[in-house]
Amino acid sequence: MPAPERIPPRSLTSAELLAKGELTVLGRIREASNAVLYCSVAYGDDSAECVYKPVAGERPLWDFPDGTLAQREVAAYEVSQATGWDLVPPTVLRDGPYGEGMVQLWIEPVEGDSGLLALVDDEEPAEGWKAVALAEVGEGRTALLVHADDVRLRRLAVFDAVINNGDRKGGHLLPASGGRLYGIDHGVTFNVDDKLRTLLWGWAGEPLTSEAVGALEGLAEALRPREPLAVRLGGLITAAEVAAVRERVAALLEAGVHPAPSGEWPAIPWPPV
């Protein structure tokens, strides 16, 4: 009688590896305002590099409850997945060497795809670019801050409006292999008050693309009470914050255009990079 066929073990998804694997701290990223640890994660034959942000290393903020930034990062990943755009690297909430924290797959930026933001001396953006604002560049000089008219950035602009991102800086954009573009650092998100601060205002007031409308309609369905996404978000942010996400999605669909700065909150993050 022939021996039964051996089924090879299934490789873990990135999210499963991040959740199940053993974390080993390799170093610290000191430029970050909160504790950010560079780690390896391994489970069986699977391994990867990742970032671990323990809740214990979060600095208190006046406008966000203490100890909630890691959960907001994971909530941003969940919303990103629901759009179908895959804008945020795989991110999980788990225990680690320094307690509970956010663990996110490390993305190695690629060279040669940094032409997303620029300062120019012209009064109007060139073809293929969108104007953001005038910026002081020293010695009484100003320059026009522009970003590329890039579909990847446009998706991120819609995503940021949904999650109410209060800190979309240039340094939070990671060009990756295969032409991919990821957004990172989503700790100051999901506030019930308007906190949108971004460098991606170039489409303000312009009609949403049909692709964006479709993604928002899908989000509206996924955010209905008791739907899996709504349940997962309810375990990460408050009920009022989940309701605010629903309201922002509905408002974007009703308006049909990219939002503009409210004037009640600084529109550009500082520093912008």
CSV table of C-alpha atoms in Angstrom, one decimal:
chain,number,residue,atom,x,y,z
A,1,MET,CA,0.0,0.0,0.0
A,2,PRO,CA,1.6,3.3,-1.0
A,3,ALA,CA,2.5,5.8,1.7
A,4,PRO,CA,0.1,8.7,2.0
A,5,GLU,CA,1.3,11.8,0.2
A,6,ARG,CA,2.9,14.3,2.5
A,7,ILE,CA,1.4,17.7,2.3
A,8,PRO,CA,4.1,20.4,2.7
A,9,PRO,CA,3.5,22.9,5.5
A,10,ARG,CA,1.8,26.1,4.3
A,11,SER,CA,4.0,29.3,4.5
A,12,LEU,CA,2.6,31.9,6.8
A,13,THR,CA,1.2,35.1,5.5
A,14,SER,CA,3.2,38.2,6.6
A,15,ALA,CA,0.5,39.1,9.2
A,16,GLU,CA,0.5,35.5,10.6
A,17,LEU,CA,4.3,35.6,10.9
A,18,LEU,CA,4.2,38.9,12.7
A,19,ALA,CA,1.6,37.6,15.1
A,20,LYS,CA,3.0,34.2,15.8
A,21,GLY,CA,6.8,34.6,15.4
A,22,GLU,CA,9.4,35.1,18.0
A,23,LEU,CA,10.5,38.7,18.1
A,24,THR,CA,14.2,39.6,18.5
A,25,VAL,CA,15.2,43.2,19.0
A,26,LEU,CA,18.1,44.2,16.8
A,27,GLY,CA,18.3,47.9,17.4
A,28,ARG,CA,16.4,51.2,17.9
A,29,ILE,CA,15.4,53.8,15.4
A,30,ARG,CA,16.3,56.9,17.3
A,31,GLU,CA,14.9,59.5,14.9
A,32,ALA,CA,11.3,58.6,16.0
A,33,SER,CA,9.5,60.5,18.6
A,34,ASN,CA,8.2,57.3,20.3
A,35,ALA,CA,10.1,54.1,21.0
A,36,VAL,CA,10.6,52.3,17.6
A,37,LEU,CA,12.5,49.0,17.7
A,38,TYR,CA,14.0,47.3,14.6
A,39,CYS,CA,13.5,43.5,15.0
A,40,SER,CA,13.5,40.2,13.4
A,41,VAL,CA,10.6,37.8,13.6
A,42,ALA,CA,10.9,34.1,13.0
A,43,TYR,CA,8.5,31.1,13.1
A,44,GLY,CA,9.8,27.8,11.8
A,45,ASP,CA,11.3,28.3,8.4
A,46,ASP,CA,9.7,31.8,8.0
A,47,SER,CA,11.4,35.0,9.0
A,48,ALA,CA,11.3,38.7,8.2
A,49,GLU,CA,12.4,42.1,9.6
A,50,CYS,CA,9.9,44.2,11.3
A,51,VAL,CA,9.3,47.3,13.4
A,52,TYR,CA,8.0,46.9,17.0
A,53,LYS,CA,6.5,50.0,18.8
A,54,PRO,CA,5.7,49.0,22.4
A,55,VAL,CA,2.8,50.9,24.0
A,56,ALA,CA,5.1,51.5,27.0
A,57,GLY,CA,7.3,53.7,24.7
A,58,GLU,CA,4.5,56.0,23.6
A,59,ARG,CA,4.8,59.6,24.6
A,60,PRO,CA,1.5,61.1,26.0
A,61,LEU,CA,-0.4,63.4,23.6
A,62,TRP,CA,-2.8,66.1,24.7
A,63,ASP,CA,-5.5,65.2,22.1
A,64,PHE,CA,-5.3,61.4,22.1
A,65,PRO,CA,-5.8,59.0,25.0
A,66,ASP,CA,-2.6,57.6,26.5
A,67,GLY,CA,-1.5,54.1,25.3
A,68,THR,CA,-3.7,54.0,22.1
A,69,LEU,CA,-1.3,54.7,19.3
A,70,ALA,CA,-0.4,51.1,18.6
A,71,GLN,CA,-4.0,50.2,18.3
A,72,ARG,CA,-4.6,53.0,15.8
A,73,GLU,CA,-1.8,51.8,13.7
A,74,VAL,CA,-3.4,48.4,13.5
A,75,ALA,CA,-6.8,50.0,12.8
A,76,ALA,CA,-5.2,51.9,9.9
A,77,TYR,CA,-4.0,48.6,8.4
A,78,GLU,CA,-7.4,47.1,8.7
A,79,VAL,CA,-9.0,50.0,6.8
A,80,SER,CA,-6.3,49.9,4.2
A,81,GLN,CA,-7.0,46.2,3.6
A,82,ALA,CA,-10.7,46.9,3.3
A,83,THR,CA,-10.1,49.4,0.5
A,84,GLY,CA,-8.3,46.8,-1.6
A,85,TRP,CA,-5.4,49.2,-2.1
A,86,ASP,CA,-3.0,47.6,0.3
A,87,LEU,CA,-1.5,50.9,1.4
A,88,VAL,CA,-0.1,50.0,4.8
A,89,PRO,CA,2.4,47.2,5.5
A,90,PRO,CA,1.0,44.2,7.4
A,91,THR,CA,0.5,45.3,11.0
A,92,VAL,CA,-0.6,43.4,14.1
A,93,LEU,CA,-1.1,44.1,17.8
A,94,ARG,CA,0.7,41.6,20.0
A,95,ASP,CA,2.9,41.0,23.1
A,96,GLY,CA,6.6,41.6,22.7
A,97,PRO,CA,9.9,41.9,24.7
A,98,TYR,CA,8.7,45.2,26.2
A,99,GLY,CA,5.0,44.4,26.5
A,100,GLU,CA,2.1,44.9,24.1
A,101,GLY,CA,2.8,46.9,21.0
A,102,MET,CA,2.3,47.3,17.3
A,103,VAL,CA,4.5,45.1,15.0
A,104,GLN,CA,4.7,46.0,11.3
A,105,LEU,CA,6.5,44.4,8.4
A,106,TRP,CA,9.7,46.3,7.6
A,107,ILE,CA,9.7,47.8,4.1
A,108,GLU,CA,13.0,48.5,2.5
A,109,PRO,CA,12.6,51.7,0.4
A,110,VAL,CA,13.8,51.4,-3.2
A,111,GLU,CA,16.2,53.9,-4.8
A,112,GLY,CA,15.1,56.0,-7.7
A,113,ASP,CA,11.4,56.5,-6.8
A,114,SER,CA,11.8,59.6,-4.6
A,115,GLY,CA,10.3,62.1,-7.0
A,116,LEU,CA,7.0,62.4,-5.1
A,117,LEU,CA,7.5,65.8,-3.3
A,118,ALA,CA,9.5,68.9,-4.3
A,119,LEU,CA,10.0,72.6,-3.6
A,120,VAL,CA,10.1,74.7,-6.8
A,121,ASP,CA,10.6,78.4,-7.5
A,122,ASP,CA,7.7,78.6,-10.0
A,123,GLU,CA,4.4,80.1,-9.2
A,124,GLU,CA,2.5,77.2,-10.7
A,125,PRO,CA,3.2,73.5,-10.7
A,126,ALA,CA,4.6,71.9,-13.8
A,127,GLU,CA,2.7,69.3,-15.7
A,128,GLY,CA,2.3,66.1,-13.7
A,129,TRP,CA,2.5,68.0,-10.4
A,130,LYS,CA,0.0,69.4,-7.9
A,131,ALA,CA,0.5,72.5,-5.8
A,132,VAL,CA,0.2,72.2,-2.0
A,133,ALA,CA,1.3,75.5,-0.4
A,134,LEU,CA,3.9,78.2,-0.3
A,135,ALA,CA,6.7,77.3,2.1
A,136,GLU,CA,9.4,79.5,3.7
A,137,VAL,CA,12.9,78.2,2.7
A,138,GLY,CA,15.0,80.8,4.6
A,139,GLU,CA,16.4,84.3,4.1
A,140,GLY,CA,12.9,85.6,3.3
A,141,ARG,CA,12.5,83.3,0.3
A,142,THR,CA,9.5,81.2,-0.4
A,143,ALA,CA,9.0,78.2,-2.7
A,144,LEU,CA,6.0,76.2,-3.9
A,145,LEU,CA,5.6,72.9,-2.3
A,146,VAL,CA,4.3,70.4,-4.8
A,147,HIS,CA,3.6,66.7,-5.0
A,148,ALA,CA,3.4,64.3,-7.9
A,149,ASP,CA,0.0,63.8,-9.6
A,150,ASP,CA,0.4,60.1,-8.9
A,151,VAL,CA,-2.4,57.6,-8.5
A,152,ARG,CA,-0.6,56.0,-5.5
A,153,LEU,CA,-0.5,59.3,-3.7
A,154,ARG,CA,-4.1,60.0,-4.6
A,155,ARG,CA,-5.2,56.7,-3.0
A,156,LEU,CA,-3.3,57.7,0.1
A,157,ALA,CA,-5.1,61.1,0.1
A,158,VAL,CA,-8.5,59.4,0.2
A,159,PHE,CA,-7.3,56.9,2.8
A,160,ASP,CA,-6.0,59.7,5.0
A,161,ALA,CA,-9.3,61.5,4.8
A,162,VAL,CA,-11.1,58.3,5.9
A,163,ILE,CA,-8.8,57.6,8.9
A,164,ASN,CA,-8.4,61.3,9.7
A,165,ASN,CA,-4.6,61.2,9.6
A,166,GLY,CA,-3.1,64.0,11.6
A,167,ASP,CA,0.5,63.4,10.4
A,168,ARG,CA,1.0,62.6,6.7
A,169,LYS,CA,4.6,63.7,6.2
A,170,GLY,CA,6.9,63.1,3.3
A,171,GLY,CA,9.0,60.7,5.4
A,172,HIS,CA,6.0,58.5,5.9
A,173,LEU,CA,5.9,57.6,2.2
A,174,LEU,CA,7.9,54.4,1.4
A,175,PRO,CA,8.4,53.6,-2.3
A,176,ALA,CA,8.9,49.8,-2.5
A,177,SER,CA,9.8,47.3,-5.1
A,178,GLY,CA,7.4,46.6,-8.0
A,179,GLY,CA,6.3,50.2,-8.1
A,180,ARG,CA,4.4,49.9,-4.7
A,181,LEU,CA,4.0,52.9,-2.4
A,182,TYR,CA,3.3,52.3,1.3
A,183,GLY,CA,2.3,54.8,4.0
A,184,ILE,CA,3.6,54.3,7.6
A,185,ASP,CA,3.3,55.9,11.0
A,186,HIS,CA,-0.5,56.0,11.6
A,187,GLY,CA,-0.6,56.5,15.4
A,188,VAL,CA,-2.4,59.9,15.3
A,189,THR,CA,-5.5,58.8,13.4
A,190,PHE,CA,-9.2,58.1,14.0
A,191,ASN,CA,-9.8,61.1,16.2
A,192,VAL,CA,-13.5,62.2,16.3
A,193,ASP,CA,-12.4,65.8,15.7
A,194,ASP,CA,-11.1,66.9,12.3
A,195,LYS,CA,-7.3,66.4,12.6
A,196,LEU,CA,-6.4,65.9,8.9
A,197,ARG,CA,-2.9,67.2,8.3
A,198,THR,CA,-1.1,66.2,5.1
A,199,LEU,CA,1.2,67.1,2.3
A,200,LEU,CA,-1.3,65.6,-0.2
A,201,TRP,CA,-3.7,68.5,-0.6
A,202,GLY,CA,-3.1,68.8,-4.3
A,203,TRP,CA,-6.5,67.3,-5.3
A,204,ALA,CA,-8.6,69.4,-2.8
A,205,GLY,CA,-12.0,70.1,-4.3
A,206,GLU,CA,-11.4,67.9,-7.3
A,207,PRO,CA,-13.9,65.0,-8.0
A,208,LEU,CA,-13.1,61.6,-6.6
A,209,THR,CA,-12.1,59.0,-9.1
A,210,SER,CA,-14.5,56.2,-9.9
A,211,GLU,CA,-11.9,53.9,-8.3
A,212,ALA,CA,-12.1,55.9,-5.1
A,213,VAL,CA,-15.9,56.0,-5.1
A,214,GLY,CA,-15.9,52.2,-5.4
A,215,ALA,CA,-13.4,51.8,-2.6
A,216,LEU,CA,-15.5,54.1,-0.4
A,217,GLU,CA,-18.7,52.3,-1.2
A,218,GLY,CA,-17.0,49.0,-0.2
A,219,LEU,CA,-15.9,50.6,3.0
A,220,ALA,CA,-19.3,51.8,3.8
A,221,GLU,CA,-20.7,48.3,3.6
A,222,ALA,CA,-17.8,46.8,5.6
A,223,LEU,CA,-18.3,49.4,8.3
A,224,ARG,CA,-21.9,48.4,9.0
A,225,PRO,CA,-22.4,47.3,12.6
A,226,ARG,CA,-21.6,43.6,13.2
A,227,GLU,CA,-19.6,43.3,9.9
A,228,PRO,CA,-16.2,41.8,10.5
A,229,LEU,CA,-14.3,45.1,9.8
A,230,ALA,CA,-16.5,47.0,12.2
A,231,VAL,CA,-16.0,44.4,14.9
A,232,ARG,CA,-12.2,44.4,14.5
A,233,LEU,CA,-12.1,48.2,14.6
A,234,GLY,CA,-14.3,48.1,17.7
A,235,GLY,CA,-11.6,46.2,19.5
A,236,LEU,CA,-9.0,48.8,18.6
A,237,ILE,CA,-10.6,52.2,18.8
A,238,THR,CA,-13.7,53.6,20.6
A,239,ALA,CA,-17.3,53.2,19.4
A,240,ALA,CA,-17.4,57.0,18.9
A,241,GLU,CA,-14.3,56.8,16.7
A,242,VAL,CA,-15.7,53.9,14.6
A,243,ALA,CA,-18.9,55.9,14.1
A,244,ALA,CA,-16.8,58.9,13.0
A,245,VAL,CA,-15.1,56.7,10.4
A,246,ARG,CA,-18.6,55.8,9.0
A,247,GLU,CA,-19.5,59.5,9.0
A,248,ARG,CA,-16.4,60.5,7.1
A,249,VAL,CA,-16.9,57.8,4.5
A,250,ALA,CA,-20.5,58.9,4.0
A,251,ALA,CA,-19.5,62.6,3.8
A,252,LEU,CA,-16.9,61.8,1.1
A,253,LEU,CA,-19.4,59.9,-0.9
A,254,GLU,CA,-22.0,62.6,-0.6
A,255,ALA,CA,-19.6,65.4,-1.5
A,256,GLY,CA,-18.0,63.4,-4.3
A,257,VAL,CA,-14.8,65.4,-4.0
A,258,HIS,CA,-11.4,65.4,-2.2
A,259,PRO,CA,-11.7,67.3,1.1
A,260,ALA,CA,-10.1,70.8,1.5
A,261,PRO,CA,-8.5,72.1,4.7
A,262,SER,CA,-11.1,73.0,7.3
A,263,GLY,CA,-9.2,76.1,8.6
A,264,GLU,CA,-9.8,74.9,12.1
A,265,TRP,CA,-6.6,72.9,12.3
A,266,PRO,CA,-3.1,73.3,10.8
A,267,ALA,CA,-3.3,71.7,7.4
A,268,ILE,CA,0.3,70.9,6.9
A,269,PRO,CA,2.3,68.7,9.4
A,270,TRP,CA,5.4,70.1,11.0
A,271,PRO,CA,8.1,69.2,10.2
A,272,PRO,CA,6.8,68.3,6.8
A,273,VAL,CA,9.3,65.5,6.2
